[in-house]
PDB file of C-alpha atoms in Angstrom:
ATOM      1  CA  UNK A   1      13.752   0.304-103.352  1.00 84.00           C
ATOM      2  CA  UNK A   2      11.461   0.161-100.304  1.00 90.00           C
ATOM      3  CA  UNK A   3      11.052  -2.764 -97.942  1.00 92.00           C
ATOM      4  CA  UNK A   4       7.484  -4.096 -98.058  1.00 94.00           C
ATOM      5  CA  UNK A   5       5.492  -5.461 -95.164  1.00 94.00           C
ATOM      6  CA  UNK A   6       3.087  -8.327 -95.833  1.00 94.00           C
ATOM      7  CA  UNK A   7       0.464  -6.514 -93.743  1.00 93.00           C
ATOM      8  CA  UNK A   8      -1.595  -3.987 -95.666  1.00 94.00           C
ATOM      9  CA  UNK A   9      -5.057  -2.656 -96.414  1.00 95.00           C
ATOM     10  CA  UNK A  10      -6.693  -0.540 -99.116  1.00 96.00           C
ATOM     11  CA  UNK A  11     -10.181   0.037-100.462  1.00 95.00           C
ATOM     12  CA  UNK A  12     -11.760   2.071-103.244  1.00 94.00           C
ATOM     13  CA  UNK A  13     -14.872   2.705-105.282  1.00 91.00           C
ATOM     14  CA  UNK A  14     -15.539   3.526-108.904  1.00 83.00           C
ATOM     15  CA  UNK A  15     -18.640   4.761-110.721  1.00 67.00           C
ATOM     16  CA  UNK A  16     -18.806   3.099-114.168  1.00 57.00           C
ATOM     17  CA  UNK A  17     -19.634   5.375-117.071  1.00 58.00           C
ATOM     18  CA  UNK A  18     -23.103   4.682-118.549  1.00 55.00           C
ATOM     19  CA  UNK A  19     -23.203   3.356-122.094  1.00 48.00           C
ATOM     20  CA  UNK A  20     -25.274   5.568-124.402  1.00 49.00           C
ATOM     21  CA  UNK A  21     -28.490   3.935-125.545  1.00 48.00           C
ATOM     22  CA  UNK A  22     -28.090   0.958-123.244  1.00 46.00           C
ATOM     23  CA  UNK A  23     -31.195   0.090-121.198  1.00 45.00           C
ATOM     24  CA  UNK A  24     -28.917  -1.544-118.631  1.00 45.00           C
ATOM     25  CA  UNK A  25     -26.741   1.505-118.116  1.00 45.00           C
ATOM     26  CA  UNK A  26     -25.030   1.025-114.777  1.00 46.00           C
ATOM     27  CA  UNK A  27     -26.062   3.203-111.897  1.00 52.00           C
ATOM     28  CA  UNK A  28     -24.242   1.153-109.258  1.00 66.00           C
ATOM     29  CA  UNK A  29     -20.738   1.806-107.958  1.00 82.00           C
ATOM     30  CA  UNK A  30     -17.995  -0.808-107.928  1.00 89.00           C
ATOM     31  CA  UNK A  31     -16.264  -1.452-104.628  1.00 93.00           C
ATOM     32  CA  UNK A  32     -12.967  -3.278-104.065  1.00 95.00           C
ATOM     33  CA  UNK A  33     -11.119  -4.055-100.851  1.00 96.00           C
ATOM     34  CA  UNK A  34      -7.688  -5.693-100.423  1.00 96.00           C
ATOM     35  CA  UNK A  35      -6.215  -6.772 -97.113  1.00 96.00           C
ATOM     36  CA  UNK A  36      -3.314  -9.053 -96.246  1.00 95.00           C
ATOM     37  CA  UNK A  37      -1.355 -10.623 -93.411  1.00 93.00           C
ATOM     38  CA  UNK A  38       1.945 -12.490 -93.376  1.00 92.00           C
ATOM     39  CA  UNK A  39       2.382 -15.898 -94.991  1.00 91.00           C
ATOM     40  CA  UNK A  40       5.307 -17.939 -96.268  1.00 88.00           C
ATOM     41  CA  UNK A  41       3.911 -17.878 -99.799  1.00 91.00           C
ATOM     42  CA  UNK A  42       1.392 -15.898-101.851  1.00 93.00           C
ATOM     43  CA  UNK A  43      -2.092 -17.099-100.866  1.00 95.00           C
ATOM     44  CA  UNK A  44      -4.953 -15.339-102.675  1.00 96.00           C
ATOM     45  CA  UNK A  45      -8.617 -15.631-101.755  1.00 95.00           C
ATOM     46  CA  UNK A  46     -11.507 -13.852-103.522  1.00 96.00           C
ATOM     47  CA  UNK A  47     -14.926 -12.841-102.240  1.00 95.00           C
ATOM     48  CA  UNK A  48     -16.691 -11.372-105.257  1.00 93.00           C
ATOM     49  CA  UNK A  49     -20.352 -10.709-105.969  1.00 88.00           C
ATOM     50  CA  UNK A  50     -21.977 -12.801-108.683  1.00 80.00           C
ATOM     51  CA  UNK A  51     -21.581 -10.105-111.347  1.00 82.00           C
ATOM     52  CA  UNK A  52     -17.825  -9.827-110.694  1.00 89.00           C
ATOM     53  CA  UNK A  53     -16.900 -13.516-110.527  1.00 89.00           C
ATOM     54  CA  UNK A  54     -16.103 -13.786-114.258  1.00 89.00           C
ATOM     55  CA  UNK A  55     -13.330 -11.227-113.648  1.00 91.00           C
ATOM     56  CA  UNK A  56     -11.594 -13.333-110.983  1.00 93.00           C
ATOM     57  CA  UNK A  57      -8.881 -14.782-113.327  1.00 94.00           C
ATOM     58  CA  UNK A  58      -7.933 -11.295-114.533  1.00 93.00           C
ATOM     59  CA  UNK A  59      -7.825  -9.993-110.961  1.00 94.00           C
ATOM     60  CA  UNK A  60      -5.699 -12.963-109.874  1.00 95.00           C
ATOM     61  CA  UNK A  61      -3.204 -12.283-112.646  1.00 95.00           C
ATOM     62  CA  UNK A  62      -3.092  -8.580-111.811  1.00 94.00           C
ATOM     63  CA  UNK A  63      -2.505  -9.150-108.092  1.00 94.00           C
ATOM     64  CA  UNK A  64       0.057 -11.931-108.626  1.00 94.00           C
ATOM     65  CA  UNK A  65       2.138  -9.617-110.808  1.00 93.00           C
ATOM     66  CA  UNK A  66       2.382  -7.064-107.960  1.00 91.00           C
ATOM     67  CA  UNK A  67       2.680  -9.219-104.828  1.00 92.00           C
ATOM     68  CA  UNK A  68       5.066 -12.049-103.991  1.00 90.00           C
ATOM     69  CA  UNK A  69       4.159 -13.181-100.468  1.00 91.00           C
ATOM     70  CA  UNK A  70       1.294 -12.860 -98.018  1.00 93.00           C
ATOM     71  CA  UNK A  71      -2.186 -14.154 -97.320  1.00 95.00           C
ATOM     72  CA  UNK A  72      -4.268 -11.737 -99.400  1.00 96.00           C
ATOM     73  CA  UNK A  73      -8.058 -11.377 -99.424  1.00 96.00           C
ATOM     74  CA  UNK A  74      -9.726  -9.482-102.291  1.00 96.00           C
ATOM     75  CA  UNK A  75     -13.374  -8.525-101.823  1.00 96.00           C
ATOM     76  CA  UNK A  76     -15.412  -6.962-104.639  1.00 94.00           C
ATOM     77  CA  UNK A  77     -19.043  -5.841-104.782  1.00 92.00           C
ATOM     78  CA  UNK A  78     -21.518  -3.607-106.584  1.00 86.00           C
ATOM     79  CA  UNK A  79     -23.336  -0.981-104.553  1.00 77.00           C
ATOM     80  CA  UNK A  80     -26.615   0.784-105.292  1.00 62.00           C
ATOM     81  CA  UNK A  81     -28.447  -2.247-106.732  1.00 51.00           C
ATOM     82  CA  UNK A  82     -31.784  -0.777-105.678  1.00 46.00           C
ATOM     83  CA  UNK A  83     -31.584   1.895-108.390  1.00 46.00           C
ATOM     84  CA  UNK A  84     -31.043  -0.778-111.004  1.00 48.00           C
ATOM     85  CA  UNK A  85     -34.073  -2.668-109.707  1.00 45.00           C
ATOM     86  CA  UNK A  86     -36.334   0.283-110.618  1.00 57.00           C
ATOM     87  CA  UNK A  87     -35.823  -0.101-114.357  1.00 63.00           C
ATOM     88  CA  UNK A  88     -38.945  -0.818-116.402  1.00 72.00           C
ATOM     89  CA  UNK A  89     -39.222  -4.590-117.084  1.00 74.00           C
ATOM     90  CA  UNK A  90     -39.802  -5.606-120.676  1.00 77.00           C
ATOM     91  CA  UNK A  91     -43.039  -7.401-121.726  1.00 82.00           C
ATOM     92  CA  UNK A  92     -41.013 -10.522-122.546  1.00 81.00           C
ATOM     93  CA  UNK A  93     -39.599 -10.656-119.017  1.00 76.00           C
ATOM     94  CA  UNK A  94     -43.037 -10.208-117.445  1.00 80.00           C
ATOM     95  CA  UNK A  95     -44.553 -12.848-119.751  1.00 83.00           C
ATOM     96  CA  UNK A  96     -41.814 -15.311-118.800  1.00 82.00           C
ATOM     97  CA  UNK A  97     -42.429 -14.745-115.073  1.00 80.00           C
ATOM     98  CA  UNK A  98     -46.200 -15.061-115.535  1.00 84.00           C
ATOM     99  CA  UNK A  99     -45.753 -18.353-117.347  1.00 85.00           C
ATOM    100  CA  UNK A 100     -43.445 -19.597-114.606  1.00 82.00           C
ATOM    101  CA  UNK A 101     -45.967 -18.638-111.936  1.00 82.00           C
ATOM    102  CA  UNK A 102     -48.825 -20.440-113.756  1.00 82.00           C
ATOM    103  CA  UNK A 103     -46.689 -23.557-114.113  1.00 80.00           C
ATOM    104  CA  UNK A 104     -45.833 -23.556-110.393  1.00 83.00           C
ATOM    105  CA  UNK A 105     -49.441 -22.971-109.273  1.00 79.00           C
ATOM    106  CA  UNK A 106     -50.645 -25.787-111.541  1.00 82.00           C
ATOM    107  CA  UNK A 107     -48.639 -28.181-109.356  1.00 81.00           C
ATOM    108  CA  UNK A 108     -48.867 -26.215-106.116  1.00 80.00           C
ATOM    109  CA  UNK A 109     -52.298 -24.552-105.979  1.00 82.00           C
ATOM    110  CA  UNK A 110     -51.618 -23.309-102.450  1.00 83.00           C
ATOM    111  CA  UNK A 111     -48.670 -21.193-103.642  1.00 81.00           C
ATOM    112  CA  UNK A 112     -49.435 -17.475-103.399  1.00 82.00           C
ATOM    113  CA  UNK A 113     -48.972 -15.037-106.248  1.00 82.00           C
ATOM    114  CA  UNK A 114     -45.808 -12.976-106.510  1.00 78.00           C
ATOM    115  CA  UNK A 115     -45.814  -9.416-105.240  1.00 80.00           C
ATOM    116  CA  UNK A 116     -44.471  -6.530-107.303  1.00 78.00           C
ATOM    117  CA  UNK A 117     -41.426  -6.292-105.001  1.00 76.00           C
ATOM    118  CA  UNK A 118     -40.674  -9.988-105.491  1.00 77.00           C
ATOM    119  CA  UNK A 119     -40.982  -9.662-109.270  1.00 74.00           C
ATOM    120  CA  UNK A 120     -38.624  -6.677-109.351  1.00 69.00           C
ATOM    121  CA  UNK A 121     -36.173  -8.509-107.059  1.00 68.00           C
ATOM    122  CA  UNK A 122     -36.119 -11.558-109.326  1.00 69.00           C
ATOM    123  CA  UNK A 123     -35.519  -9.401-112.389  1.00 64.00           C
ATOM    124  CA  UNK A 124     -32.676  -7.483-110.727  1.00 60.00           C
ATOM    125  CA  UNK A 125     -30.905 -10.693-109.634  1.00 59.00           C
ATOM    126  CA  UNK A 126     -30.941 -12.033-113.182  1.00 56.00           C
ATOM    127  CA  UNK A 127     -30.145  -8.753-114.903  1.00 54.00           C
ATOM    128  CA  UNK A 128     -27.153  -8.864-117.266  1.00 54.00           C
ATOM    129  CA  UNK A 129     -23.951  -7.259-115.949  1.00 54.00           C
ATOM    130  CA  UNK A 130     -23.417  -3.648-117.026  1.00 59.00           C
ATOM    131  CA  UNK A 131     -21.451  -3.105-120.224  1.00 60.00           C
ATOM    132  CA  UNK A 132     -17.745  -2.410-119.664  1.00 74.00           C
ATOM    133  CA  UNK A 133     -17.838  -3.784-116.126  1.00 82.00           C
ATOM    134  CA  UNK A 134     -14.643  -5.858-116.521  1.00 86.00           C
ATOM    135  CA  UNK A 135     -12.637  -2.861-117.754  1.00 88.00           C
ATOM    136  CA  UNK A 136     -13.942  -0.669-114.955  1.00 90.00           C
ATOM    137  CA  UNK A 137     -13.085  -3.333-112.392  1.00 91.00           C
ATOM    138  CA  UNK A 138      -9.547  -3.721-113.776  1.00 92.00           C
ATOM    139  CA  UNK A 139      -8.978   0.042-113.604  1.00 93.00           C
ATOM    140  CA  UNK A 140     -10.292   0.133-110.036  1.00 94.00           C
ATOM    141  CA  UNK A 141      -8.111  -2.848-109.078  1.00 95.00           C
ATOM    142  CA  UNK A 142      -4.970  -1.118-110.370  1.00 95.00           C
ATOM    143  CA  UNK A 143      -5.788   2.001-108.370  1.00 95.00           C
ATOM    144  CA  UNK A 144      -6.530   0.073-105.183  1.00 96.00           C
ATOM    145  CA  UNK A 145      -3.380  -2.018-105.672  1.00 96.00           C
ATOM    146  CA  UNK A 146      -1.335   1.188-105.841  1.00 96.00           C
ATOM    147  CA  UNK A 147      -2.806   2.303-102.499  1.00 96.00           C
ATOM    148  CA  UNK A 148      -2.341  -1.185-101.076  1.00 96.00           C
ATOM    149  CA  UNK A 149       1.320  -1.324-102.136  1.00 95.00           C
ATOM    150  CA  UNK A 150       1.884   2.129-100.644  1.00 95.00           C
ATOM    151  CA  UNK A 151       0.397   0.996 -97.318  1.00 95.00           C
ATOM    152  CA  UNK A 152       2.678  -2.055 -97.291  1.00 95.00           C
ATOM    153  CA  UNK A 153       5.658   0.186 -98.069  1.00 95.00           C
ATOM    154  CA  UNK A 154       4.821   2.516 -95.152  1.00 95.00           C
ATOM    155  CA  UNK A 155       4.515  -0.424 -92.780  1.00 95.00           C
ATOM    156  CA  UNK A 156       7.718  -1.922 -94.205  1.00 94.00           C
ATOM    157  CA  UNK A 157       9.588   1.349 -93.592  1.00 95.00           C
ATOM    158  CA  UNK A 158       8.523   1.289 -89.938  1.00 95.00           C
ATOM    159  CA  UNK A 159       9.679  -2.310 -89.599  1.00 95.00           C
ATOM    160  CA  UNK A 160      12.997  -1.519 -91.295  1.00 95.00           C
ATOM    161  CA  UNK A 161      13.615   1.376 -88.891  1.00 95.00           C
ATOM    162  CA  UNK A 162      12.914  -0.911 -85.945  1.00 96.00           C
ATOM    163  CA  UNK A 163      15.268  -3.582 -87.299  1.00 96.00           C
ATOM    164  CA  UNK A 164      18.055  -1.046 -87.920  1.00 96.00           C
ATOM    165  CA  UNK A 165      17.644   0.180 -84.351  1.00 96.00           C
ATOM    166  CA  UNK A 166      18.057  -3.407 -83.078  1.00 95.00           C
ATOM    167  CA  UNK A 167      21.116  -3.840 -85.316  1.00 96.00           C
ATOM    168  CA  UNK A 168      22.680  -0.753 -83.695  1.00 96.00           C
ATOM    169  CA  UNK A 169      21.951  -2.126 -80.216  1.00 96.00           C
ATOM    170  CA  UNK A 170      23.480  -5.499 -81.106  1.00 95.00           C
ATOM    171  CA  UNK A 171      26.590  -3.758 -82.423  1.00 94.00           C
ATOM    172  CA  UNK A 172      26.894  -1.867 -79.147  1.00 95.00           C
ATOM    173  CA  UNK A 173      26.644  -5.127 -77.173  1.00 93.00           C
ATOM    174  CA  UNK A 174      29.279  -6.749 -79.395  1.00 91.00           C
ATOM    175  CA  UNK A 175      31.597  -3.797 -78.746  1.00 90.00           C
ATOM    176  CA  UNK A 176      31.066  -4.276 -75.021  1.00 90.00           C
ATOM    177  CA  UNK A 177      31.980  -7.957 -75.346  1.00 85.00           C
ATOM    178  CA  UNK A 178      35.055  -7.393 -77.532  1.00 81.00           C
ATOM    179  CA  UNK A 179      37.486  -6.172 -74.784  1.00 79.00           C
ATOM    180  CA  UNK A 180      36.270  -8.885 -72.412  1.00 76.00           C
ATOM    181  CA  UNK A 181      37.733 -11.658 -74.606  1.00 70.00           C
ATOM    182  CA  UNK A 182      41.493 -11.107 -73.960  1.00 68.00           C
ATOM    183  CA  UNK A 183      40.755 -10.311 -70.326  1.00 68.00           C
ATOM    184  CA  UNK A 184      38.962 -13.621 -69.860  1.00 66.00           C
ATOM    185  CA  UNK A 185      41.739 -15.555 -71.614  1.00 66.00           C
ATOM    186  CA  UNK A 186      44.438 -14.002 -69.435  1.00 68.00           C
ATOM    187  CA  UNK A 187      42.294 -14.489 -66.338  1.00 68.00           C
ATOM    188  CA  UNK A 188      41.971 -18.209 -67.042  1.00 67.00           C
ATOM    189  CA  UNK A 189      45.701 -18.490 -67.688  1.00 65.00           C
ATOM    190  CA  UNK A 190      46.524 -16.874 -64.357  1.00 69.00           C
ATOM    191  CA  UNK A 191      43.961 -19.066 -62.601  1.00 69.00           C
ATOM    192  CA  UNK A 192      45.604 -22.243 -63.943  1.00 67.00           C
ATOM    193  CA  UNK A 193      49.052 -21.062 -62.809  1.00 66.00           C
ATOM    194  CA  UNK A 194      47.790 -20.159 -59.350  1.00 70.00           C
ATOM    195  CA  UNK A 195      46.218 -23.576 -58.919  1.00 66.00           C
ATOM    196  CA  UNK A 196      49.401 -25.208 -60.156  1.00 65.00           C
ATOM    197  CA  UNK A 197      51.549 -23.364 -57.623  1.00 67.00           C
ATOM    198  CA  UNK A 198      49.091 -24.241 -54.876  1.00 66.00           C
ATOM    199  CA  UNK A 199      49.290 -27.900 -55.898  1.00 61.00           C
ATOM    200  CA  UNK A 200      53.104 -27.847 -55.729  1.00 61.00           C
ATOM    201  CA  UNK A 201      52.893 -26.475 -52.235  1.00 60.00           C
ATOM    202  CA  UNK A 202      55.812 -24.139 -52.721  1.00 53.00           C
ATOM    203  CA  UNK A 203      58.198 -26.878 -53.929  1.00 52.00           C
ATOM    204  CA  UNK A 204      61.225 -25.880 -55.981  1.00 51.00           C
ATOM    205  CA  UNK A 205      60.739 -25.951 -59.731  1.00 50.00           C
ATOM    206  CA  UNK A 206      62.901 -28.924 -60.710  1.00 53.00           C
ATOM    207  CA  UNK A 207      62.886 -30.475 -64.184  1.00 49.00           C
ATOM    208  CA  UNK A 208      59.821 -32.600 -63.375  1.00 55.00           C
ATOM    209  CA  UNK A 209      57.872 -29.720 -61.912  1.00 60.00           C
ATOM    210  CA  UNK A 210      58.853 -27.524 -64.872  1.00 61.00           C
ATOM    211  CA  UNK A 211      57.421 -30.124 -67.287  1.00 62.00           C
ATOM    212  CA  UNK A 212      54.266 -30.270 -65.234  1.00 58.00           C
ATOM    213  CA  UNK A 213      54.046 -26.496 -65.284  1.00 58.00           C
ATOM    214  CA  UNK A 214      54.407 -26.516 -69.058  1.00 61.00           C
ATOM    215  CA  UNK A 215      51.614 -29.044 -69.236  1.00 63.00           C
ATOM    216  CA  UNK A 216      49.448 -26.837 -67.030  1.00 58.00           C
ATOM    217  CA  UNK A 217      50.108 -23.879 -69.323  1.00 59.00           C
ATOM    218  CA  UNK A 218      49.199 -26.000 -72.357  1.00 61.00           C
ATOM    219  CA  UNK A 219      45.914 -26.984 -70.689  1.00 59.00           C
ATOM    220  CA  UNK A 220      45.285 -23.351 -69.842  1.00 56.00           C
ATOM    221  CA  UNK A 221      45.878 -22.405 -73.481  1.00 55.00           C
ATOM    222  CA  UNK A 222      43.528 -25.146 -74.683  1.00 56.00           C
ATOM    223  CA  UNK A 223      40.845 -23.992 -72.252  1.00 57.00           C
ATOM    224  CA  UNK A 224      41.364 -20.395 -73.343  1.00 54.00           C
ATOM    225  CA  UNK A 225      40.735 -21.438 -76.933  1.00 54.00           C
ATOM    226  CA  UNK A 226      37.485 -23.117 -75.885  1.00 55.00           C
ATOM    227  CA  UNK A 227      36.205 -19.971 -74.172  1.00 55.00           C
ATOM    228  CA  UNK A 228      37.497 -17.561 -76.837  1.00 64.00           C
ATOM    229  CA  UNK A 229      34.456 -15.961 -78.495  1.00 73.00           C
ATOM    230  CA  UNK A 230      36.347 -13.725 -80.919  1.00 75.00           C
ATOM    231  CA  UNK A 231      35.206 -15.796 -83.911  1.00 81.00           C
ATOM    232  CA  UNK A 232      31.572 -15.662 -82.808  1.00 84.00           C
ATOM    233  CA  UNK A 233      31.750 -11.881 -82.418  1.00 87.00           C
ATOM    234  CA  UNK A 234      33.334 -11.537 -85.852  1.00 88.00           C
ATOM    235  CA  UNK A 235      30.621 -13.625 -87.503  1.00 90.00           C
ATOM    236  CA  UNK A 236      27.944 -11.746 -85.583  1.00 92.00           C
ATOM    237  CA  UNK A 237      29.305  -8.435 -86.868  1.00 92.00           C
ATOM    238  CA  UNK A 238      29.338  -9.832 -90.410  1.00 93.00           C
ATOM    239  CA  UNK A 239      25.683 -10.910 -90.150  1.00 94.00           C
ATOM    240  CA  UNK A 240      24.709  -7.484 -88.819  1.00 95.00           C
ATOM    241  CA  UNK A 241      26.415  -5.778 -91.747  1.00 95.00           C
ATOM    242  CA  UNK A 242      24.559  -8.021 -94.208  1.00 95.00           C
ATOM    243  CA  UNK A 243      21.208  -7.365 -92.502  1.00 95.00           C
ATOM    244  CA  UNK A 244      21.804  -3.619 -92.689  1.00 95.00           C
ATOM    245  CA  UNK A 245      22.820  -3.870 -96.360  1.00 95.00           C
ATOM    246  CA  UNK A 246      19.639  -5.791 -97.238  1.00 95.00           C
ATOM    247  CA  UNK A 247      17.426  -3.312 -95.393  1.00 94.00           C
ATOM    248  CA  UNK A 248      19.077  -0.389 -97.189  1.00 93.00           C
ATOM    249  CA  UNK A 249      18.768  -2.203-100.521  1.00 93.00           C
ATOM    250  CA  UNK A 250      15.069  -3.071-100.054  1.00 91.00           C
ATOM    251  CA  UNK A 251      12.943  -5.335-102.220  1.00 89.00           C
ATOM    252  CA  UNK A 252      12.071  -8.945-101.402  1.00 89.00           C
ATOM    253  CA  UNK A 253      14.368  -9.460 -98.424  1.00 93.00           C
ATOM    254  CA  UNK A 254      12.130 -11.326 -95.962  1.00 92.00           C
ATOM    255  CA  UNK A 255      13.434 -14.853 -96.546  1.00 92.00           C
ATOM    256  CA  UNK A 256      17.105 -13.826 -96.562  1.00 94.00           C
ATOM    257  CA  UNK A 257      16.647 -11.809 -93.383  1.00 95.00           C
ATOM    258  CA  UNK A 258      14.927 -14.762 -91.739  1.00 94.00           C
ATOM    259  CA  UNK A 259      17.993 -16.928 -92.456  1.00 94.00           C
ATOM    260  CA  UNK A 260      20.387 -14.280 -91.106  1.00 95.00           C
ATOM    261  CA  UNK A 261      18.323 -13.942 -87.925  1.00 95.00           C
ATOM    262  CA  UNK A 262      18.735 -17.689 -87.364  1.00 94.00           C
ATOM    263  CA  UNK A 263      22.512 -17.297 -87.758  1.00 94.00           C
ATOM    264  CA  UNK A 264      22.527 -14.379 -85.304  1.00 94.00           C
ATOM    265  CA  UNK A 265      20.695 -16.509 -82.773  1.00 93.00           C
ATOM    266  CA  UNK A 266      23.233 -19.315 -83.248  1.00 91.00           C
ATOM    267  CA  UNK A 267      26.180 -16.986 -82.548  1.00 91.00           C
ATOM    268  CA  UNK A 268      24.484 -15.461 -79.494  1.00 91.00           C
ATOM    269  CA  UNK A 269      23.791 -18.955 -78.124  1.00 89.00           C
ATOM    270  CA  UNK A 270      27.416 -19.981 -78.621  1.00 86.00           C
ATOM    271  CA  UNK A 271      28.533 -16.775 -76.952  1.00 85.00           C
ATOM    272  CA  UNK A 272      26.438 -17.654 -73.922  1.00 82.00           C
ATOM    273  CA  UNK A 273      27.588 -21.276 -73.772  1.00 79.00           C
ATOM    274  CA  UNK A 274      31.272 -20.220 -73.857  1.00 74.00           C
ATOM    275  CA  UNK A 275      30.774 -17.462 -71.329  1.00 69.00           C
ATOM    276  CA  UNK A 276      32.908 -17.674 -68.194  1.00 68.00           C
ATOM    277  CA  UNK A 277      31.845 -14.338 -66.684  1.00 74.00           C
ATOM    278  CA  UNK A 278      28.595 -12.805 -65.547  1.00 82.00           C
ATOM    279  CA  UNK A 279      29.145  -9.780 -67.788  1.00 85.00           C
ATOM    280  CA  UNK A 280      29.483 -11.876 -70.939  1.00 84.00           C
ATOM    281  CA  UNK A 281      26.434 -13.940 -69.933  1.00 87.00           C
ATOM    282  CA  UNK A 282      24.408 -10.744 -69.529  1.00 91.00           C
ATOM    283  CA  UNK A 283      25.506  -9.559 -72.967  1.00 91.00           C
ATOM    284  CA  UNK A 284      24.495 -12.887 -74.496  1.00 90.00           C
ATOM    285  CA  UNK A 285      21.038 -12.731 -72.879  1.00 93.00           C
ATOM    286  CA  UNK A 286      20.494  -9.137 -74.027  1.00 95.00           C
ATOM    287  CA  UNK A 287      21.515 -10.135 -77.539  1.00 94.00           C
ATOM    288  CA  UNK A 288      19.034 -13.009 -77.646  1.00 94.00           C
ATOM    289  CA  UNK A 289      16.219 -10.720 -76.490  1.00 95.00           C
ATOM    290  CA  UNK A 290      16.962  -8.264 -79.308  1.00 96.00           C
ATOM    291  CA  UNK A 291      17.326 -11.044 -81.884  1.00 96.00           C
ATOM    292  CA  UNK A 292      13.972 -12.530 -80.877  1.00 95.00           C
ATOM    293  CA  UNK A 293      12.357  -9.116 -81.345  1.00 95.00           C
ATOM    294  CA  UNK A 294      13.897  -8.951 -84.813  1.00 95.00           C
ATOM    295  CA  UNK A 295      12.704 -12.464 -85.658  1.00 94.00           C
ATOM    296  CA  UNK A 296       9.082 -11.541 -84.876  1.00 93.00           C
ATOM    297  CA  UNK A 297       9.165  -8.498 -87.160  1.00 93.00           C
ATOM    298  CA  UNK A 298      11.108 -10.128 -89.997  1.00 94.00           C
ATOM    299  CA  UNK A 299       8.226 -12.629 -90.313  1.00 92.00           C
ATOM    300  CA  UNK A 300       6.110  -9.719 -91.601  1.00 93.00           C
ATOM    301  CA  UNK A 301       8.465  -8.646 -94.402  1.00 94.00           C
ATOM    302  CA  UNK A 302       7.881  -9.661 -97.992  1.00 91.00           C
TER     303      UNK A 302
END
């Protein structure tokens, strides 16, 4: 199953089939455009022409069944309205407009008479929607949604590749840090013993000094435990494995990946705070840079 980005775009047009014997046979083309950006939840907004507004509930249901997250804008329109405006008006329509004009001029004598263009424009704005428009719009919406989903899948694949590359880099940094842990522990142990011998000033190790030396070794061991980052590296490796598994699995992984990125950042911070060498500090900083890059891209995944 692919990983989907919340960023996508698709557009399409459809020419409705004319209905035989219908004076309002459609000559205009339907147009539909879908675009989206990232959002924590599914946020739909519609910008439809007047003829298409009755189809908004059906479109909302159709889109909600296919998308789970993202700020999505759906724009629909009818093109080629000028051809429809050239239809021959019926006598009843012209009589109704003439009566309306006489009524207006009875109250507003200074009002000018309508031009032919204005009459045809008024008739086209109030023309009934073409027969079968809702079905044509639903078919177009399904086709555009397929293209839209494909565009989100392509973008999601690029994001997944980038995230897997960062996972590999983080693994490499963790492998660099792994051999430093016992070295740092032993280094601190030797440092405690050297300071202890310096404090004794070369005195013989009697029973009292031996007890003090044991105490110094115990303090060294306690300090070594405080700077030991083996647990952090183990948890970091576990989080990386889970991130890779989710990316390979695909589907709606955005929220789970966002949580794992937070855990990665926590381990990298702890690694830096426990660091007692410049090399381990550098590794921690490099890790946090990579994790921040991952956090920015994970925000775009569904």
